[in-house]
Amino acid sequence: MNNLVEVNNIVKHFPVTGGLFNNFKAVVQALSGVSFNIKRGETLGLVGESGCGKSTLGRIIANLMKPTSGNVIYEGKDIINLKPKEFKLFRKNIQVIFQDPYASLNPRMTVGQIIGEGLTIYKIAKGEDNRKKVLEILDVVGLTKNSISLYPHEFSGGQRQRIGIARALSLRPKLIIADEPVSALDVSIQAQILNLLNKLQGKFSFTYLFIAHDLRVVEYISDRVIVMYLGKIMEISDSKSLYKTPYHPYTEALISSIPDLSTKRKEKRIILKDDIPSPINPPSGCRFHTRCIYTKEKCKRDEPGLIQKDGRFCACHFPLSR
Ligand code: SF4
């Protein structure tokens, strides 16, 4: 499995301004040197609490936002500073499914127009051919034929997310970035949407970057998982090993908080103390040291790098072993 995307040392800072003259006040360090690869055909889960930088990272990979530094290589090409013509070609290959299906769908367009728009823009199909292709896609995502002439407000939340998925897959992208695609849906509907995404991957061989705060959702769908905390990667692992034997204390705490997850460590519930620190002034040394139950002096002083262990990666001076 070779790499479809290489993410190299991405840094993203947001200036905070305020006051009468909108003066510079501080910098939010949303991402602080993040590197990883997305393998062709895999589903890579990206998890962490709200504010860890995962959605910002997804937007940078989709080229919806520029990083402060670092680059993203897609099929061997740096995509951060594409010329407009190159950008149009690139956009076709990476599509995004957003968290809020209603907000991401134009309420004044019919479902047929929403799904068919990309086919028109990229001159793939127009007129009756466009309509036929839209009907095919509606069938694939489990929506009825008459949906084509309806508007987004006429659908339920789960159906709207199916429309968002249909729009994303209409251009047959190579990479789909799903940013919290089920977190706004009821649990029963979540399972249906996850099953649909799994089915579509089998049918079209997509690569997924699946962003979520819910580890249960990520476990269900991912081949590998990246755990992020305060703008940094804490652990990268194949999904099975991560949930069975987490190496990083933060991963362990997240897994232990899942009520019904069957792991060897389910007997030990770890309550994370305090809130996630401010990304304006992240803690010294290990960023997790203010909440970690294993903190030692070294952790407060020295920042751990991402070290390889048994084919997995973990940023901790004292990775868990058992
Ligand atoms: Fe905890 Fe120290 Fe490891 Fe950070 S480096 S996760 S504080 S044990």
GROMACS .gro file of C-alpha atoms and ligand atoms in nm:
model
  330
    1MET     CA    1   0.000   0.000   0.000
    2ASN     CA    2   0.185   0.317  -0.111
    3ASN     CA    3   0.118   0.669   0.011
    4LEU     CA    4  -0.156   0.879  -0.147
    5VAL     CA    5  -0.083   1.180   0.076
    6GLU     CA    6   0.223   1.286   0.275
    7VAL     CA    7   0.173   1.552   0.542
    8ASN     CA    8   0.506   1.712   0.634
    9ASN     CA    9   0.565   1.917   0.946
   10ILE     CA   10   0.244   2.121   0.928
   11VAL     CA   11   0.229   2.425   1.154
   12LYS     CA   12  -0.083   2.641   1.175
   13HIS     CA   13  -0.100   2.955   1.385
   14PHE     CA   14  -0.401   3.186   1.411
   15PRO     CA   15  -0.332   3.541   1.529
   16VAL     CA   16  -0.567   3.672   1.799
   17THR     CA   17  -0.645   4.043   1.762
   18GLY     CA   18  -0.865   4.278   1.961
   19GLY     CA   19  -0.917   4.622   2.105
   20LEU     CA   20  -1.006   4.949   1.933
   21PHE     CA   21  -0.739   4.913   1.664
   22ASN     CA   22  -0.760   4.538   1.628
   23ASN     CA   23  -0.411   4.504   1.769
   24PHE     CA   24  -0.223   4.175   1.771
   25LYS     CA   25  -0.266   4.004   2.108
   26ALA     CA   26  -0.149   3.645   2.089
   27VAL     CA   27  -0.110   3.340   1.867
   28VAL     CA   28  -0.326   3.028   1.881
   29GLN     CA   29  -0.096   2.734   1.805
   30ALA     CA   30  -0.354   2.510   1.637
   31LEU     CA   31  -0.098   2.270   1.483
   32SER     CA   32   0.264   2.240   1.591
   33GLY     CA   33   0.460   2.029   1.344
   34VAL     CA   34   0.234   1.743   1.235
   35SER     CA   35   0.366   1.475   0.996
   36PHE     CA   36   0.207   1.150   0.876
   37ASN     CA   37   0.110   0.962   0.561
   38ILE     CA   38  -0.224   0.846   0.427
   39LYS     CA   39  -0.189   0.513   0.249
   40ARG     CA   40  -0.378   0.449  -0.072
   41GLY     CA   41  -0.704   0.262  -0.005
   42GLU     CA   42  -0.695   0.281   0.375
   43THR     CA   43  -0.928   0.446   0.623
   44LEU     CA   44  -0.721   0.660   0.855
   45GLY     CA   45  -0.898   0.779   1.169
   46LEU     CA   46  -0.797   1.111   1.323
   47VAL     CA   47  -0.918   1.148   1.681
   48GLY     CA   48  -0.883   1.381   1.976
   49GLU     CA   49  -1.084   1.613   2.195
   50SER     CA   50  -1.236   1.928   2.055
   51GLY     CA   51  -0.964   2.189   1.998
   52CYS     CA   52  -0.683   1.940   1.926
   53GLY     CA   53  -0.647   2.068   1.568
   54LYS     CA   54  -0.791   1.770   1.381
   55SER     CA   55  -1.046   1.964   1.174
   56THR     CA   56  -0.791   2.236   1.094
   57LEU     CA   57  -0.562   1.961   0.968
   58GLY     CA   58  -0.842   1.816   0.753
   59ARG     CA   59  -0.905   2.156   0.599
   60ILE     CA   60  -0.537   2.204   0.520
   61ILE     CA   61  -0.515   1.863   0.349
   62ALA     CA   62  -0.828   1.949   0.148
   63ASN     CA   63  -0.659   2.279   0.054
   64LEU     CA   64  -0.944   2.480   0.207
   65MET     CA   65  -0.692   2.654   0.434
   66LYS     CA   66  -0.319   2.735   0.404
   67PRO     CA   67  -0.076   2.622   0.674
   68THR     CA   68   0.165   2.866   0.837
   69SER     CA   69   0.445   2.630   0.729
   70GLY     CA   70   0.495   2.274   0.612
   71ASN     CA   71   0.361   2.101   0.305
   72VAL     CA   72   0.113   1.842   0.184
   73ILE     CA   73   0.220   1.610  -0.097
   74TYR     CA   74  -0.063   1.450  -0.295
   75GLU     CA   75   0.048   1.181  -0.544
   76GLY     CA   76   0.399   1.326  -0.540
   77LYS     CA   77   0.294   1.689  -0.589
   78ASP     CA   78   0.302   1.971  -0.335
   79ILE     CA   79  -0.056   2.099  -0.326
   80ILE     CA   80  -0.021   2.392  -0.088
   81ASN     CA   81   0.053   2.656  -0.354
   82LEU     CA   82  -0.127   2.531  -0.661
   83LYS     CA   83  -0.207   2.763  -0.952
   84PRO     CA   84  -0.584   2.809  -1.015
   85LYS     CA   85  -0.594   2.560  -1.305
   86GLU     CA   86  -0.400   2.298  -1.108
   87PHE     CA   87  -0.622   2.362  -0.806
   88LYS     CA   88  -0.935   2.286  -1.008
   89LEU     CA   89  -0.793   1.950  -1.118
   90PHE     CA   90  -0.678   1.871  -0.765
   91ARG     CA   91  -1.014   1.961  -0.607
   92LYS     CA   92  -1.183   1.685  -0.806
   93ASN     CA   93  -0.962   1.424  -0.635
   94ILE     CA   94  -1.019   1.526  -0.274
   95GLN     CA   95  -1.374   1.579  -0.153
   96VAL     CA   96  -1.503   1.664   0.195
   97ILE     CA   97  -1.808   1.537   0.384
   98PHE     CA   98  -1.893   1.792   0.651
   99GLN     CA   99  -2.030   1.748   1.002
  100ASP     CA  100  -2.348   1.949   0.956
  101PRO     CA  101  -2.518   1.816   0.645
  102TYR     CA  102  -2.782   2.089   0.651
  103ALA     CA  103  -2.541   2.383   0.671
  104SER     CA  104  -2.324   2.238   0.395
  105LEU     CA  105  -2.609   2.200   0.144
  106ASN     CA  106  -2.738   2.503  -0.047
  107PRO     CA  107  -3.106   2.533   0.059
  108ARG     CA  108  -3.201   2.698  -0.273
  109MET     CA  109  -3.073   2.410  -0.486
  110THR     CA  110  -3.254   2.084  -0.551
  111VAL     CA  111  -3.077   1.758  -0.470
  112GLY     CA  112  -3.032   1.703  -0.844
  113GLN     CA  113  -2.857   2.038  -0.877
  114ILE     CA  114  -2.641   1.981  -0.568
  115ILE     CA  115  -2.515   1.640  -0.683
  116GLY     CA  116  -2.501   1.729  -1.052
  117GLU     CA  117  -2.314   2.059  -1.006
  118GLY     CA  118  -1.968   1.902  -0.996
  119LEU     CA  119  -2.044   1.686  -1.301
  120THR     CA  120  -2.130   2.006  -1.492
  121ILE     CA  121  -1.831   2.207  -1.366
  122TYR     CA  122  -1.588   1.931  -1.464
  123LYS     CA  123  -1.770   1.873  -1.796
  124ILE     CA  124  -1.831   1.508  -1.704
  125ALA     CA  125  -2.203   1.505  -1.787
  126LYS     CA  126  -2.469   1.755  -1.881
  127GLY     CA  127  -2.842   1.752  -1.966
  128GLU     CA  128  -3.006   1.410  -1.961
  129ASP     CA  129  -2.672   1.237  -1.905
  130ASN     CA  130  -2.619   1.448  -1.592
  131ARG     CA  131  -2.965   1.352  -1.465
  132LYS     CA  132  -2.897   0.981  -1.529
  133LYS     CA  133  -2.569   0.995  -1.340
  134VAL     CA  134  -2.735   1.176  -1.047
  135LEU     CA  135  -3.008   0.908  -1.033
  136GLU     CA  136  -2.740   0.637  -1.027
  137ILE     CA  137  -2.561   0.808  -0.737
  138LEU     CA  138  -2.889   0.853  -0.546
  139ASP     CA  139  -2.946   0.480  -0.577
  140VAL     CA  140  -2.593   0.402  -0.455
  141VAL     CA  141  -2.639   0.612  -0.139
  142GLY     CA  142  -2.986   0.472  -0.069
  143LEU     CA  143  -3.207   0.766  -0.170
  144THR     CA  144  -3.517   0.735  -0.388
  145LYS     CA  145  -3.541   0.863  -0.746
  146ASN     CA  146  -3.789   1.136  -0.659
  147SER     CA  147  -3.528   1.292  -0.424
  148ILE     CA  148  -3.376   1.453  -0.732
  149SER     CA  149  -3.634   1.732  -0.742
  150LEU     CA  150  -3.662   1.793  -0.367
  151TYR     CA  151  -3.479   2.049  -0.150
  152PRO     CA  152  -3.252   1.975   0.149
  153HIS     CA  153  -3.510   2.089   0.407
  154GLU     CA  154  -3.744   1.811   0.290
  155PHE     CA  155  -3.507   1.542   0.425
  156SER     CA  156  -3.415   1.405   0.767
  157GLY     CA  157  -3.063   1.453   0.911
  158GLY     CA  158  -2.946   1.107   0.802
  159GLN     CA  159  -3.087   1.157   0.452
  160ARG     CA  160  -2.915   1.495   0.426
  161GLN     CA  161  -2.586   1.331   0.513
  162ARG     CA  162  -2.654   1.081   0.234
  163ILE     CA  163  -2.695   1.378  -0.001
  164GLY     CA  164  -2.361   1.516   0.122
  165ILE     CA  165  -2.199   1.178   0.059
  166ALA     CA  166  -2.358   1.159  -0.286
  167ARG     CA  167  -2.218   1.503  -0.370
  168ALA     CA  168  -1.871   1.398  -0.251
  169LEU     CA  169  -1.864   1.076  -0.448
  170SER     CA  170  -2.014   1.219  -0.770
  171LEU     CA  171  -1.667   1.312  -0.894
  172ARG     CA  172  -1.518   0.975  -0.796
  173PRO     CA  173  -1.248   1.134  -0.577
  174LYS     CA  174  -0.946   0.936  -0.461
  175LEU     CA  175  -0.955   1.078  -0.109
  176ILE     CA  176  -1.264   1.161   0.095
  177ILE     CA  177  -1.213   1.365   0.410
  178ALA     CA  178  -1.506   1.296   0.641
  179ASP     CA  179  -1.505   1.559   0.915
  180GLU     CA  180  -1.723   1.435   1.203
  181PRO     CA  181  -1.973   1.298   0.948
  182VAL     CA  182  -2.199   1.125   1.202
  183SER     CA  183  -2.159   1.331   1.519
  184ALA     CA  184  -2.476   1.535   1.451
  185LEU     CA  185  -2.687   1.222   1.396
  186ASP     CA  186  -2.878   0.987   1.627
  187VAL     CA  187  -2.688   0.671   1.724
  188SER     CA  188  -2.912   0.443   1.514
  189ILE     CA  189  -2.862   0.664   1.208
  190GLN     CA  190  -2.486   0.685   1.274
  191ALA     CA  191  -2.456   0.308   1.221
  192GLN     CA  192  -2.641   0.332   0.888
  193ILE     CA  193  -2.414   0.610   0.760
  194LEU     CA  194  -2.099   0.426   0.873
  195ASN     CA  195  -2.219   0.112   0.697
  196LEU     CA  196  -2.282   0.316   0.384
  197LEU     CA  197  -1.931   0.469   0.395
  198ASN     CA  198  -1.783   0.118   0.439
  199LYS     CA  199  -1.987  -0.016   0.149
  200LEU     CA  200  -1.885   0.272  -0.078
  201GLN     CA  201  -1.518   0.217  -0.001
  202GLY     CA  202  -1.553  -0.147  -0.104
  203LYS     CA  203  -1.728  -0.046  -0.426
  204PHE     CA  204  -1.515   0.252  -0.533
  205SER     CA  205  -1.182   0.192  -0.349
  206PHE     CA  206  -1.179   0.536  -0.189
  207THR     CA  207  -0.921   0.639   0.066
  208TYR     CA  208  -1.078   0.797   0.376
  209LEU     CA  209  -0.945   1.041   0.630
  210PHE     CA  210  -1.208   1.002   0.900
  211ILE     CA  211  -1.205   1.280   1.160
  212ALA     CA  212  -1.398   1.227   1.484
  213HIS     CA  213  -1.390   1.290   1.856
  214ASP     CA  214  -1.573   0.963   1.926
  215LEU     CA  215  -1.332   0.669   1.950
  216ARG     CA  216  -1.611   0.416   1.911
  217VAL     CA  217  -1.692   0.552   1.567
  218VAL     CA  218  -1.327   0.559   1.462
  219GLU     CA  219  -1.263   0.204   1.580
  220TYR     CA  220  -1.550   0.074   1.374
  221ILE     CA  221  -1.431   0.223   1.047
  222SER     CA  222  -1.051   0.272   1.063
  223ASP     CA  223  -0.753   0.062   0.953
  224ARG     CA  224  -0.512   0.295   1.134
  225VAL     CA  225  -0.571   0.569   1.390
  226ILE     CA  226  -0.387   0.892   1.474
  227VAL     CA  227  -0.449   1.035   1.820
  228MET     CA  228  -0.397   1.411   1.849
  229TYR     CA  229  -0.369   1.636   2.152
  230LEU     CA  230  -0.325   2.012   2.155
  231GLY     CA  231  -0.191   2.042   1.799
  232LYS     CA  232   0.045   1.743   1.815
  233ILE     CA  233   0.032   1.373   1.733
  234MET     CA  234   0.044   1.153   2.043
  235GLU     CA  235   0.012   0.811   1.884
  236ILE     CA  236  -0.017   0.643   1.544
  237SER     CA  237  -0.115   0.279   1.532
  238ASP     CA  238  -0.313   0.015   1.350
  239SER     CA  239  -0.664   0.026   1.488
  240LYS     CA  240  -0.670  -0.319   1.648
  241SER     CA  241  -0.347  -0.274   1.848
  242LEU     CA  242  -0.439   0.079   1.954
  243TYR     CA  243  -0.764  -0.026   2.120
  244LYS     CA  244  -0.620  -0.344   2.267
  245THR     CA  245  -0.293  -0.206   2.405
  246PRO     CA  246  -0.261   0.173   2.380
  247TYR     CA  247   0.096   0.297   2.424
  248HIS     CA  248   0.021   0.660   2.504
  249PRO     CA  249  -0.141   0.756   2.838
  250TYR     CA  250  -0.375   0.996   2.657
  251THR     CA  251  -0.496   0.717   2.425
  252GLU     CA  252  -0.541   0.494   2.728
  253ALA     CA  253  -0.754   0.758   2.900
  254LEU     CA  254  -0.970   0.815   2.591
  255ILE     CA  255  -1.031   0.442   2.547
  256SER     CA  256  -1.106   0.390   2.914
  257SER     CA  257  -1.380   0.653   2.893
  258ILE     CA  258  -1.572   0.453   2.631
  259PRO     CA  259  -1.839   0.279   2.844
  260ASP     CA  260  -1.893  -0.042   2.652
  261LEU     CA  261  -1.565  -0.092   2.473
  262SER     CA  262  -1.429  -0.438   2.532
  263THR     CA  263  -1.057  -0.405   2.604
  264LYS     CA  264  -0.819  -0.562   2.847
  265ARG     CA  265  -0.818  -0.232   3.034
  266LYS     CA  266  -1.191  -0.183   3.065
  267GLU     CA  267  -1.171  -0.235   3.439
  268LYS     CA  268  -0.970   0.085   3.477
  269ARG     CA  269  -1.159   0.407   3.409
  270ILE     CA  270  -0.922   0.704   3.388
  271ILE     CA  271  -1.078   1.041   3.449
  272LEU     CA  272  -0.882   1.319   3.280
  273LYS     CA  273  -0.836   1.603   3.524
  274ASP     CA  274  -0.881   1.967   3.420
  275ASP     CA  275  -0.980   2.093   3.078
  276ILE     CA  276  -0.758   2.082   2.774
  277PRO     CA  277  -0.502   2.368   2.818
  278SER     CA  278  -0.513   2.677   2.599
  279PRO     CA  279  -0.339   2.640   2.261
  280ILE     CA  280  -0.225   3.003   2.309
  281ASN     CA  281   0.012   2.892   2.584
  282PRO     CA  282   0.056   2.513   2.568
  283PRO     CA  283   0.233   2.340   2.862
  284SER     CA  284   0.611   2.299   2.856
  285GLY     CA  285   0.769   1.960   2.788
  286CYS     CA  286   0.502   1.701   2.714
  287ARG     CA  287   0.181   1.889   2.631
  288PHE     CA  288  -0.021   1.625   2.812
  289HIS     CA  289   0.173   1.647   3.139
  290THR     CA  290  -0.083   1.867   3.318
  291ARG     CA  291  -0.344   1.590   3.283
  292CYS     CA  292  -0.139   1.272   3.269
  293ILE     CA  293  -0.162   1.033   3.565
  294TYR     CA  294   0.197   0.911   3.504
  295THR     CA  295   0.371   1.253   3.492
  296LYS     CA  296   0.733   1.266   3.611
  297GLU     CA  297   0.975   1.562   3.631
  298LYS     CA  298   1.125   1.484   3.289
  299CYS     CA  299   0.778   1.519   3.131
  300LYS     CA  300   0.747   1.880   3.248
  301ARG     CA  301   1.088   1.970   3.110
  302ASP     CA  302   1.150   1.774   2.788
  303GLU     CA  303   0.916   1.738   2.497
  304PRO     CA  304   0.893   1.373   2.378
  305GLY     CA  305   0.931   1.307   2.005
  306LEU     CA  306   0.727   1.055   1.812
  307ILE     CA  307   0.922   0.730   1.861
  308GLN     CA  308   0.864   0.407   1.671
  309LYS     CA  309   0.778   0.100   1.877
  310ASP     CA  310   0.672  -0.231   1.722
  311GLY     CA  311   0.572  -0.059   1.399
  312ARG     CA  312   0.360   0.194   1.588
  313PHE     CA  313   0.450   0.552   1.690
  314CYS     CA  314   0.412   0.712   2.031
  315ALA     CA  315   0.517   1.052   2.173
  316CYS     CA  316   0.579   0.967   2.539
  317HIS     CA  317   0.892   0.935   2.754
  318PHE     CA  318   0.733   0.640   2.933
  319PRO     CA  319   0.508   0.453   2.688
  320LEU     CA  320   0.278   0.199   2.847
  321SER     CA  321   0.381  -0.162   2.811
  322ARG     CA  322   0.209  -0.475   2.915
  323SF4    FE1  323   0.252   1.132   3.052
  323SF4    FE2  324   0.509   1.193   3.064
  323SF4    FE3  325   0.423   1.034   2.873
  323SF4    FE4  326   0.362   1.291   2.868
  323SF4     S1  327   0.567   1.202   2.849
  323SF4     S2  328   0.225   1.124   2.830
  323SF4     S3  329   0.335   1.334   3.085
  323SF4     S4  330   0.421   0.991   3.093
   0.00000   0.00000   0.00000
